[in-house]
Tab-separated table of C-alpha atoms in Angstrom:
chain	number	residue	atom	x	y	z
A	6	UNK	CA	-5.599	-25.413	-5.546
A	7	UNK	CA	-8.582	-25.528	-3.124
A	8	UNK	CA	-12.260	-26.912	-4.814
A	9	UNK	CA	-15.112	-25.508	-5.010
A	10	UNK	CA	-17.031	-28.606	-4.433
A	11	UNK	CA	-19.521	-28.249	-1.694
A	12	UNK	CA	-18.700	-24.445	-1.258
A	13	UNK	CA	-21.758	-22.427	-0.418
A	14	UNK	CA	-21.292	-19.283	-2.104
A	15	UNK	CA	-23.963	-16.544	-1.702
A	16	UNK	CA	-24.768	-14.635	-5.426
A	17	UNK	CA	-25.906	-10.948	-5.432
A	18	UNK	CA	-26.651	-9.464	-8.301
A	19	UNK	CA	-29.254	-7.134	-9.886
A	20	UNK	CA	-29.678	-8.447	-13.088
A	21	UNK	CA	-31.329	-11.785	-13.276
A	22	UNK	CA	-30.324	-13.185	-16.502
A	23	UNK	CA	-26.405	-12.292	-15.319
A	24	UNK	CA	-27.449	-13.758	-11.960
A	25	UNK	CA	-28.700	-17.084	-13.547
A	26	UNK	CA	-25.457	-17.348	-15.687
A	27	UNK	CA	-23.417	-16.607	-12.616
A	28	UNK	CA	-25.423	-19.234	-10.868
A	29	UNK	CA	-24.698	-21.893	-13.567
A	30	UNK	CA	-20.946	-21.286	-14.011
A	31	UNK	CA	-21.184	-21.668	-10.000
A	32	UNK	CA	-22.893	-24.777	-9.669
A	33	UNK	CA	-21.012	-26.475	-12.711
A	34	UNK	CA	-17.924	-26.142	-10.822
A	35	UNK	CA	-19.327	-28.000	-7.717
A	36	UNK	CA	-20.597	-24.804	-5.729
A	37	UNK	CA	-24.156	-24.856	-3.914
A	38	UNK	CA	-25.516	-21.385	-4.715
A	39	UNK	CA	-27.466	-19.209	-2.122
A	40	UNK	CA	-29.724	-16.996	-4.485
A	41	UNK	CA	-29.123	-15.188	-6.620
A	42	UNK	CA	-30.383	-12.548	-4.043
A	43	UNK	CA	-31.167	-9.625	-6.577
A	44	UNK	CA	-30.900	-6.852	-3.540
A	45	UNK	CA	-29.795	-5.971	0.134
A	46	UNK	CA	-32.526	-7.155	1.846
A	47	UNK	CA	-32.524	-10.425	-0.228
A	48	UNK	CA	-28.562	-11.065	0.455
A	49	UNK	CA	-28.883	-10.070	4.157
A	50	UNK	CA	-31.475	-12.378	4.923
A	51	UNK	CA	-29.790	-15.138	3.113
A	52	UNK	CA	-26.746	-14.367	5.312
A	53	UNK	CA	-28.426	-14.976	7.949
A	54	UNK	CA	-30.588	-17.955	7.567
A	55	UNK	CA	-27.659	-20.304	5.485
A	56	UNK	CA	-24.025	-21.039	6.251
A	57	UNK	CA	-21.671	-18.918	4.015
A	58	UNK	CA	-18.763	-20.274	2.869
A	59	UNK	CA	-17.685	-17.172	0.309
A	60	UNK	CA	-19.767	-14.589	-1.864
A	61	UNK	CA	-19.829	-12.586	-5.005
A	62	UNK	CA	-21.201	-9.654	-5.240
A	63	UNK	CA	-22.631	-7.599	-8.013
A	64	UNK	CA	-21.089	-3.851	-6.597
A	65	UNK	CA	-24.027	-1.568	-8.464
A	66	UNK	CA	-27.815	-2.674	-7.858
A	67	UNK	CA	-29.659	-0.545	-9.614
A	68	UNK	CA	-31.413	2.686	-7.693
A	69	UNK	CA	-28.232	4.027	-6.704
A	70	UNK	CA	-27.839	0.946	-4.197
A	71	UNK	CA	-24.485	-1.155	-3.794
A	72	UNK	CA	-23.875	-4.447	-2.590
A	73	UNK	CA	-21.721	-1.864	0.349
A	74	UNK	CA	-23.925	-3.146	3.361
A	75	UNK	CA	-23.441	-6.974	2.444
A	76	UNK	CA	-19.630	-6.623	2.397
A	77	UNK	CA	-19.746	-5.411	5.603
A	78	UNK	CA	-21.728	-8.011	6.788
A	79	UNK	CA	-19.578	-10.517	5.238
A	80	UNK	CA	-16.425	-8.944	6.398
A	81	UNK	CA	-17.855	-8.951	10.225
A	82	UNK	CA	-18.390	-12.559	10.079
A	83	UNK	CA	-15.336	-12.688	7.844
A	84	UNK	CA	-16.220	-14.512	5.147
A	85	UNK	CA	-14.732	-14.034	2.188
A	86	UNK	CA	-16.438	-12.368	-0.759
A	87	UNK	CA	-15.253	-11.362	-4.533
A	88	UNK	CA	-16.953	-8.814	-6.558
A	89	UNK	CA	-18.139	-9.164	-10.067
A	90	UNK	CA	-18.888	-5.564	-11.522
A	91	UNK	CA	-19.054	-3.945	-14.729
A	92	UNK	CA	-17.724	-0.350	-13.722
A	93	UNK	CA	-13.551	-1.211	-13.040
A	94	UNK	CA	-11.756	-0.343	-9.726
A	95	UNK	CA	-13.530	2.973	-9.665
A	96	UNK	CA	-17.119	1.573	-8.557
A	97	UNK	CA	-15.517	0.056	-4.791
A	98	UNK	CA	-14.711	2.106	-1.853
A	99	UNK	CA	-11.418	2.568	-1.260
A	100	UNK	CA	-11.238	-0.150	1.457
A	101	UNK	CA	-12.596	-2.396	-1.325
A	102	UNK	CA	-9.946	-2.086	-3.981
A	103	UNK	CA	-8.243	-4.710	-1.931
A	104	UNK	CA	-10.470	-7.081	-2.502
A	105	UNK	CA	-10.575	-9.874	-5.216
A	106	UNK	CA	-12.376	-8.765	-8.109
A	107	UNK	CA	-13.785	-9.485	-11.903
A	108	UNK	CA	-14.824	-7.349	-14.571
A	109	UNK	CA	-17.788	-8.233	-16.367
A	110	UNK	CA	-17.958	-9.757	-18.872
A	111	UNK	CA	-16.303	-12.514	-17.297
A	112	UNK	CA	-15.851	-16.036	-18.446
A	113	UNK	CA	-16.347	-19.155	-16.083
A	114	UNK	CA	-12.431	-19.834	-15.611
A	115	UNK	CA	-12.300	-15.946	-14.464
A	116	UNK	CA	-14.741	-16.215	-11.582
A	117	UNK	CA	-13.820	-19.798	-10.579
A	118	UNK	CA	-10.452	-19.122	-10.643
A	119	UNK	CA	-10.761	-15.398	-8.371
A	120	UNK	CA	-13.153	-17.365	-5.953
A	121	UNK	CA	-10.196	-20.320	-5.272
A	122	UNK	CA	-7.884	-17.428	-4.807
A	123	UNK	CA	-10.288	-15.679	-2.540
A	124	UNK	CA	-10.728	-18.532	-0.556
A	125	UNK	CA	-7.104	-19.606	-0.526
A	126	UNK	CA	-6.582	-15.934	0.732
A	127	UNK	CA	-9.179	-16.903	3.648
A	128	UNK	CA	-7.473	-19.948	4.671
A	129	UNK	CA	-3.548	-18.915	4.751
């Protein structure tokens, strides 16, 4: 199973107290976090400025916003990128469903565990 350790994995989500947990069960298994960016504009610029290695991404932000623009972004550079959303399947776009994906709440072995796989996905 590929480690986490040393991974830089870019957090965006809305809510800051899920955000902070998010960031903790990150960062306990080895993982520098970029963030939490708590919009867009936030994850974009993070993106941007700091190497990648993998993301998760809240799908729902609030103000009828999605995390939509950011896994495109990370998808161009092709990076790979989980979501973590409270709303099932239904919330993605259909080219999303593909993707690797947790349903809040989640526990620490759920998101660990989906972000190896994502990366593992990456690398084969």
């Amino acid at each position: 199973m590929r480690p986490l350790i040393g991974k830089r994995v870019l957090v965006l989500e809305d809510e800051p107290l899920i955000g902070i947990v998010l960031a903790d069960i990150l960062e306990n298994a080895g993982c520098v976090v970029l963030g939490p960016a708590y919009d867009v504009p936030q994850a974009l610029n993070l993106l941007t400025t700091d190497e990648v290695d993998c993301a998760v991404l809240d799908v729902n932000l609030g103000s009828g916003q999605t995390s939509a623009p950011v896994a495109d972004a990370l998808e161009e550079r092709a990076i790979p990128f989980m979501f973590a959303t409270g709303y099932g399947e239904g919330a993605l776009r259909s080219k999303d469903r593909t993707k690797y994906r947790v349903d809040k709440p989640y526990d620490d072995f759920q998101i660990c565990d989906t972000l190896r796989k994502c990366l593992e996905r990456q690398s084969a």
